Each structure stands twice: as C-alpha cells, then as structure tokens.
Amino acid sequence: MKSRRAFTLRVRAALSAAALVLTGIAAAAPARAEPAATVVLVHGAFADASGWSAVAARLSADGYSVRTFDNPLRGPAYDASKLTEFLADIDGPIVLVGHSYGGVVVTNTHDPDVKANVYIAAFAPEQGQRMLELLNPIPYPGSLLLPPALLAGPVPDPASPVRVNLDAFVTEPFFREVFCQDVAPAEAANLFRHQKSAAIVTNLEPTGIPSWTTTPSWYLVSGQDRVIPPALQRATAARVAPGRTSEVDASHASYVSRPDAVADIVRVAAGG
C-alpha cells in the first residue's frame, strides 16, 4: 500500500512540474503579432502611379506589402468606388496614402480594413466641399495652378456617353516650375511624360462623408508647394490630423523629391 501511495505521489508531483513548465513557456511566448499593414499609394491629378516608385521601394525594404492604385481621375465618387473595389482584394489591415487629389479619393473611401489615412500635400475636404472652393485664392493665395500653366481640352473617354470628356492638364513649359521645382529637369520631364489629365468634374463634385472623421489620419505638409498653398495644407492638417502632422521643405511632388520623409510618416501611421 505504501509503495502504491508513494508511486501515486510521484506521478502527481511529475504532472505538477510539467504543468508549471508548460505555464512558464506559455507566459514567455510572445503574443501573436498583428499582420503588417498593406500600404496602398494613391496618386493625384497630373501624375500616375510610377511617381511612387522611390517611396514604394523604401517601404518594401522594410517588409511592408505595397500596392499602387491607378487613380482614374474621373471624379471623387467614381474614383473612390474603384479604390474600394481595389481594396477588396487585400487581406488584413490597410494604410491609405493619398497625394494631392488622391487625398479626396481617400477621404471618400470607407473600407473597414483601413486603419489609417496618410495625406501627402493633399486635399481632405469636409462633407459637401469641392476642390474648387478649397483653392479659393482669397483666404489661401499662392497657387500657380492657373492658365496658361493649367489648360483644358477634350480627351477620349470610353466611359462617357459622348465618348469624350473635358480634362485639365499642366502644360509642359510650366510643369516643373509649378509641380516639382525641386527635382532635376530630367526627372521633371519624366514626370511630365507620365502625366494623366484629370476630368474637370474632379474640381466641381462635392465630397461625401469624410473618412478622416472616423479613421486616424496623418498629414505631411509640403512647405514650398506651388499647387496647394502651404497655408491651406496646414489648416487642413489641423482639422484632419491634429497632433499627427509633419512638414517638409519640398515642392508639391514631395513623394518624388523627399521619399524618405514620406516613407517615415507612412511607417508611423502603420505602427512601425
């Protein structure tokens, strides 16, 4: 009897020790990390997705999955619907990064997987606002995005009932001076070759419910911007990203001329 009891006690002791070891292992094991966010880069008017290449390379080197969205530039509601379709194929958390008019598209996009918005020298309108109102030179002078630098003309548009649309574009003699004065002439010429015209309606269509009212947002001001006056950017940032705003001494095309600064604020928004 004594030997059986002793055996039972030894078994219980061994089981207790094993339980303590397993408990210690479980306590020491790190918590399962949240999957890294996918960064989606949204270009604005007078540009295409290729301009994001330097920013994308830096974020990819950090291990982020990076996607670029080919913004149609047809109007806030239409472009946001296309971005929403694009995001549907992405699993896990998303950080949306919008430059210039791309910020309007981000503002009109509502996807439950988007954990942060990042505005790069961008518009972030309130509900019902139009870009044309935001660029009013009376409170915020300084934009050079005016004729003859900015012109409009008919362009083919298969989606239009009349197969043509009225688009705005920046003319070549003024492109570098207005859009990207701090990049080399050869790079400016390359950006001009990749320019996509924007439908006039992008300036006239009122925005919907802004996503920045419910989504944490960050803003990077371009201090030497000749498209969106820096004062307008600072006022926008104070409204949509209080306490989450940085400024860089750059042109409107800061995502090209200062990719490190842009990548830095995206990392912060992504939690990395």
CSV table of C-alpha atoms in Angstrom, one decimal:
chain,number,residue,atom,x,y,z
A,1,MET,CA,0.0,0.0,0.0
A,2,LYS,CA,2.8,2.3,0.9
A,3,SER,CA,4.6,1.7,-2.3
A,4,ARG,CA,1.4,2.3,-4.3
A,5,ARG,CA,0.8,5.6,-2.4
A,6,ALA,CA,4.4,6.7,-3.0
A,7,PHE,CA,4.1,5.9,-6.7
A,8,THR,CA,0.9,8.0,-6.9
A,9,LEU,CA,2.5,10.9,-5.1
A,10,ARG,CA,5.5,10.8,-7.5
A,11,VAL,CA,3.1,10.8,-10.5
A,12,ARG,CA,1.2,13.8,-9.1
A,13,ALA,CA,4.5,15.7,-8.5
A,14,ALA,CA,5.7,15.0,-12.0
A,15,LEU,CA,2.4,16.2,-13.5
A,16,SER,CA,2.5,19.3,-11.4
A,17,ALA,CA,6.1,20.1,-12.5
A,18,ALA,CA,5.1,19.5,-16.1
A,19,ALA,CA,2.2,21.9,-15.8
A,20,LEU,CA,4.5,24.6,-14.3
A,21,VAL,CA,6.9,24.2,-17.2
A,22,LEU,CA,4.1,24.5,-19.8
A,23,THR,CA,2.7,27.5,-18.0
A,24,GLY,CA,6.1,29.2,-18.0
A,25,ILE,CA,6.6,28.5,-21.7
A,26,ALA,CA,3.1,30.0,-22.5
A,27,ALA,CA,3.9,33.1,-20.4
A,28,ALA,CA,7.2,33.6,-22.1
A,29,ALA,CA,5.9,33.1,-25.6
A,30,PRO,CA,5.3,36.5,-27.4
A,31,ALA,CA,1.8,37.5,-28.3
A,32,ARG,CA,0.8,36.8,-31.8
A,33,ALA,CA,1.7,39.9,-33.8
A,34,GLU,CA,-0.9,41.7,-35.8
A,35,PRO,CA,-0.2,41.2,-39.5
A,36,ALA,CA,1.7,44.1,-41.1
A,37,ALA,CA,-0.4,46.6,-42.9
A,38,THR,CA,-0.6,46.8,-46.6
A,39,VAL,CA,0.3,50.3,-47.8
A,40,VAL,CA,-1.8,51.5,-50.8
A,41,LEU,CA,-0.5,54.5,-52.6
A,42,VAL,CA,-3.0,56.8,-54.4
A,43,HIS,CA,-1.7,59.3,-56.8
A,44,GLY,CA,-3.4,62.6,-57.6
A,45,ALA,CA,-4.1,64.6,-60.7
A,46,PHE,CA,-1.4,65.3,-63.4
A,47,ALA,CA,0.6,62.1,-62.3
A,48,ASP,CA,0.4,58.4,-62.4
A,49,ALA,CA,1.4,55.5,-60.1
A,50,SER,CA,5.0,55.4,-61.3
A,51,GLY,CA,5.9,58.5,-59.3
A,52,TRP,CA,5.6,56.5,-56.1
A,53,SER,CA,8.5,54.2,-57.0
A,54,ALA,CA,11.0,55.6,-54.5
A,55,VAL,CA,8.5,55.6,-51.6
A,56,ALA,CA,7.4,52.1,-52.5
A,57,ALA,CA,11.0,50.8,-52.6
A,58,ARG,CA,11.7,52.2,-49.1
A,59,LEU,CA,8.6,50.7,-47.6
A,60,SER,CA,9.1,47.4,-49.4
A,61,ALA,CA,12.6,47.2,-48.0
A,62,ASP,CA,11.1,47.5,-44.5
A,63,GLY,CA,8.9,44.4,-45.2
A,64,TYR,CA,5.6,46.2,-46.0
A,65,SER,CA,3.4,45.0,-48.7
A,66,VAL,CA,3.0,48.0,-51.0
A,67,ARG,CA,0.3,48.4,-53.7
A,68,THR,CA,-0.2,51.4,-56.1
A,69,PHE,CA,-3.7,52.3,-57.2
A,70,ASP,CA,-4.1,53.6,-60.8
A,71,ASN,CA,-6.4,56.5,-60.0
A,72,PRO,CA,-8.9,57.1,-62.9
A,73,LEU,CA,-9.2,60.9,-62.1
A,74,ARG,CA,-12.8,60.9,-63.2
A,75,GLY,CA,-14.4,62.4,-60.0
A,76,PRO,CA,-14.5,61.7,-56.2
A,77,ALA,CA,-17.4,59.3,-56.1
A,78,TYR,CA,-16.3,57.2,-59.2
A,79,ASP,CA,-12.7,57.1,-58.2
A,80,ALA,CA,-13.5,56.1,-54.6
A,81,SER,CA,-15.7,53.3,-55.9
A,82,LYS,CA,-12.8,52.0,-58.0
A,83,LEU,CA,-10.4,52.3,-55.0
A,84,THR,CA,-12.9,50.4,-52.9
A,85,GLU,CA,-13.0,47.6,-55.5
A,86,PHE,CA,-9.2,47.6,-55.5
A,87,LEU,CA,-9.0,47.2,-51.6
A,88,ALA,CA,-11.5,44.3,-51.7
A,89,ASP,CA,-8.7,42.0,-52.9
A,90,ILE,CA,-6.3,42.9,-50.0
A,91,ASP,CA,-6.4,40.9,-46.8
A,92,GLY,CA,-5.6,42.4,-43.4
A,93,PRO,CA,-5.1,46.0,-42.2
A,94,ILE,CA,-4.6,48.7,-44.8
A,95,VAL,CA,-2.9,52.2,-44.7
A,96,LEU,CA,-4.2,54.5,-47.4
A,97,VAL,CA,-1.7,57.2,-48.6
A,98,GLY,CA,-3.1,59.9,-50.9
A,99,HIS,CA,-1.2,62.7,-52.7
A,100,SER,CA,-3.0,65.9,-53.8
A,101,TYR,CA,-6.4,65.0,-55.3
A,102,GLY,CA,-5.6,61.4,-54.2
A,103,GLY,CA,-6.5,62.7,-50.7
A,104,VAL,CA,-10.0,63.5,-52.0
A,105,VAL,CA,-10.3,59.9,-53.1
A,106,VAL,CA,-9.0,58.6,-49.8
A,107,THR,CA,-11.5,60.9,-48.0
A,108,ASN,CA,-14.4,59.4,-49.9
A,109,THR,CA,-13.3,55.8,-49.4
A,110,HIS,CA,-14.8,53.8,-46.5
A,111,ASP,CA,-13.3,50.3,-46.0
A,112,PRO,CA,-13.4,48.6,-42.6
A,113,ASP,CA,-9.9,47.3,-43.1
A,114,VAL,CA,-8.3,50.8,-43.5
A,115,LYS,CA,-6.6,51.5,-40.1
A,116,ALA,CA,-5.0,54.9,-41.1
A,117,ASN,CA,-5.1,57.6,-43.7
A,118,VAL,CA,-2.0,59.5,-44.7
A,119,TYR,CA,-2.3,62.8,-46.6
A,120,ILE,CA,0.8,63.9,-48.6
A,121,ALA,CA,0.4,67.6,-49.7
A,122,ALA,CA,-3.3,66.6,-50.2
A,123,PHE,CA,-6.8,67.8,-50.2
A,124,ALA,CA,-9.0,66.4,-47.4
A,125,PRO,CA,-12.4,68.2,-47.8
A,126,GLU,CA,-15.3,68.3,-45.5
A,127,GLN,CA,-18.6,66.9,-46.5
A,128,GLY,CA,-20.1,68.9,-49.4
A,129,GLN,CA,-16.9,70.7,-50.2
A,130,ARG,CA,-15.4,71.0,-53.7
A,131,MET,CA,-11.8,71.3,-54.6
A,132,LEU,CA,-12.6,74.5,-56.5
A,133,GLU,CA,-13.7,76.0,-53.2
A,134,LEU,CA,-10.6,74.9,-51.4
A,135,LEU,CA,-8.3,76.5,-53.9
A,136,ASN,CA,-10.0,79.9,-53.4
A,137,PRO,CA,-7.1,82.4,-53.6
A,138,ILE,CA,-8.7,84.9,-51.2
A,139,PRO,CA,-8.0,83.0,-48.0
A,140,TYR,CA,-5.1,81.0,-49.4
A,141,PRO,CA,-3.2,82.7,-52.1
A,142,GLY,CA,-0.1,81.3,-53.8
A,143,SER,CA,-1.2,78.6,-56.1
A,144,LEU,CA,0.4,78.7,-59.6
A,145,LEU,CA,-2.0,76.1,-61.0
A,146,LEU,CA,-3.7,78.7,-63.3
A,147,PRO,CA,-3.7,79.3,-67.0
A,148,PRO,CA,-1.5,79.2,-69.0
A,149,ALA,CA,0.1,76.6,-66.8
A,150,LEU,CA,-3.3,74.8,-66.5
A,151,LEU,CA,-5.3,74.2,-69.6
A,152,ALA,CA,-8.3,72.0,-70.5
A,153,GLY,CA,-9.2,70.1,-73.6
A,154,PRO,CA,-11.3,67.2,-74.9
A,155,VAL,CA,-9.8,63.7,-74.3
A,156,PRO,CA,-11.2,60.3,-75.4
A,157,ASP,CA,-13.3,58.7,-72.6
A,158,PRO,CA,-15.0,55.3,-73.3
A,159,ALA,CA,-17.0,55.7,-70.1
A,160,SER,CA,-18.6,58.9,-71.2
A,161,PRO,CA,-22.0,58.7,-73.2
A,162,VAL,CA,-20.4,61.0,-75.8
A,163,ARG,CA,-17.1,59.1,-75.8
A,164,VAL,CA,-15.2,62.2,-74.9
A,165,ASN,CA,-14.5,64.3,-71.7
A,166,LEU,CA,-13.2,67.7,-70.8
A,167,ASP,CA,-9.9,67.2,-68.9
A,168,ALA,CA,-7.4,69.6,-67.3
A,169,PHE,CA,-3.7,69.2,-67.7
A,170,VAL,CA,-0.5,71.1,-66.8
A,171,THR,CA,1.4,72.4,-69.9
A,172,GLU,CA,4.9,71.3,-70.5
A,173,PRO,CA,6.7,74.8,-70.2
A,174,PHE,CA,5.3,75.3,-66.7
A,175,PHE,CA,5.2,71.7,-65.4
A,176,ARG,CA,8.5,71.7,-63.4
A,177,GLU,CA,8.0,75.3,-62.1
A,178,VAL,CA,4.5,74.5,-60.8
A,179,PHE,CA,4.5,70.9,-59.9
A,180,CYS,CA,8.0,69.8,-59.0
A,181,GLN,CA,10.5,72.7,-58.9
A,182,ASP,CA,12.9,70.7,-56.5
A,183,VAL,CA,13.5,67.8,-58.8
A,184,ALA,CA,16.1,67.6,-61.5
A,185,PRO,CA,15.0,68.7,-65.0
A,186,ALA,CA,15.3,65.2,-66.4
A,187,GLU,CA,13.1,63.8,-63.6
A,188,ALA,CA,10.6,66.6,-64.2
A,189,ALA,CA,10.5,65.7,-67.8
A,190,ASN,CA,9.9,62.0,-66.9
A,191,LEU,CA,7.0,63.1,-64.6
A,192,PHE,CA,5.5,65.2,-67.4
A,193,ARG,CA,5.6,62.2,-69.8
A,194,HIS,CA,3.6,60.2,-67.2
A,195,GLN,CA,1.1,62.9,-66.5
A,196,LYS,CA,-2.6,61.8,-66.5
A,197,SER,CA,-5.1,64.5,-67.2
A,198,ALA,CA,-8.0,64.9,-64.7
A,199,ALA,CA,-11.7,65.4,-65.5
A,200,ILE,CA,-12.9,68.9,-64.8
A,201,VAL,CA,-15.6,67.3,-62.6
A,202,THR,CA,-12.9,66.4,-60.1
A,203,ASN,CA,-12.9,70.1,-59.1
A,204,LEU,CA,-16.7,70.5,-59.1
A,205,GLU,CA,-18.1,67.4,-57.5
A,206,PRO,CA,-18.9,67.7,-53.7
A,207,THR,CA,-17.2,65.2,-51.4
A,208,GLY,CA,-19.2,62.7,-49.4
A,209,ILE,CA,-18.9,61.8,-45.7
A,210,PRO,CA,-15.2,62.2,-44.9
A,211,SER,CA,-13.4,59.0,-43.8
A,212,TRP,CA,-11.0,61.1,-41.7
A,213,THR,CA,-13.8,61.7,-39.2
A,214,THR,CA,-13.6,58.1,-38.1
A,215,THR,CA,-10.1,56.9,-39.3
A,216,PRO,CA,-6.9,58.0,-37.6
A,217,SER,CA,-5.1,60.3,-40.1
A,218,TRP,CA,-1.7,61.8,-40.6
A,219,TYR,CA,-0.6,64.7,-42.8
A,220,LEU,CA,2.7,65.7,-44.4
A,221,VAL,CA,2.8,69.4,-45.4
A,222,SER,CA,4.9,70.5,-48.4
A,223,GLY,CA,6.4,73.8,-47.3
A,224,GLN,CA,7.3,75.0,-50.8
A,225,ASP,CA,4.2,73.8,-52.6
A,226,ARG,CA,3.1,75.9,-55.6
A,227,VAL,CA,-0.1,73.8,-56.3
A,228,ILE,CA,-1.8,73.6,-52.9
A,229,PRO,CA,-0.6,76.6,-50.8
A,230,PRO,CA,1.2,75.5,-47.6
A,231,ALA,CA,-1.2,77.7,-45.5
A,232,LEU,CA,-4.1,75.7,-46.9
A,233,GLN,CA,-2.3,72.4,-46.1
A,234,ARG,CA,-1.6,73.5,-42.5
A,235,ALA,CA,-5.2,74.5,-42.0
A,236,THR,CA,-6.3,71.1,-43.4
A,237,ALA,CA,-3.8,69.2,-41.3
A,238,ALA,CA,-5.0,71.0,-38.1
A,239,ARG,CA,-8.6,69.8,-38.9
A,240,VAL,CA,-8.0,66.2,-40.0
A,241,ALA,CA,-4.7,65.2,-38.3
A,242,PRO,CA,-4.2,67.3,-35.1
A,243,GLY,CA,-1.0,66.1,-33.4
A,244,ARG,CA,-0.1,63.9,-36.3
A,245,THR,CA,1.3,66.5,-38.7
A,246,SER,CA,4.8,66.9,-40.1
A,247,GLU,CA,6.2,69.4,-42.6
A,248,VAL,CA,9.0,69.0,-45.2
A,249,ASP,CA,10.7,71.7,-47.2
A,250,ALA,CA,9.5,70.4,-50.6
A,251,SER,CA,7.5,71.1,-53.7
A,252,HIS,CA,4.1,69.6,-54.4
A,253,ALA,CA,5.8,66.5,-55.6
A,254,SER,CA,7.3,65.7,-52.2
A,255,TYR,CA,6.7,62.0,-52.8
A,256,VAL,CA,9.3,62.2,-55.5
A,257,SER,CA,11.8,64.8,-54.1
A,258,ARG,CA,11.6,63.7,-50.5
A,259,PRO,CA,10.7,60.0,-50.4
A,260,ASP,CA,12.4,59.4,-47.1
A,261,ALA,CA,10.2,61.9,-45.3
A,262,VAL,CA,7.1,60.4,-47.0
A,263,ALA,CA,8.1,56.9,-46.1
A,264,ASP,CA,8.8,57.9,-42.5
A,265,ILE,CA,5.3,59.3,-41.9
A,266,VAL,CA,3.7,56.2,-43.5
A,267,ARG,CA,5.7,54.0,-41.1
A,268,VAL,CA,4.4,55.9,-38.2
A,269,ALA,CA,0.8,55.6,-39.4
A,270,ALA,CA,1.3,51.9,-40.0
A,271,GLY,CA,2.6,51.5,-36.4
A,272,GLY,CA,6.1,50.6,-37.5
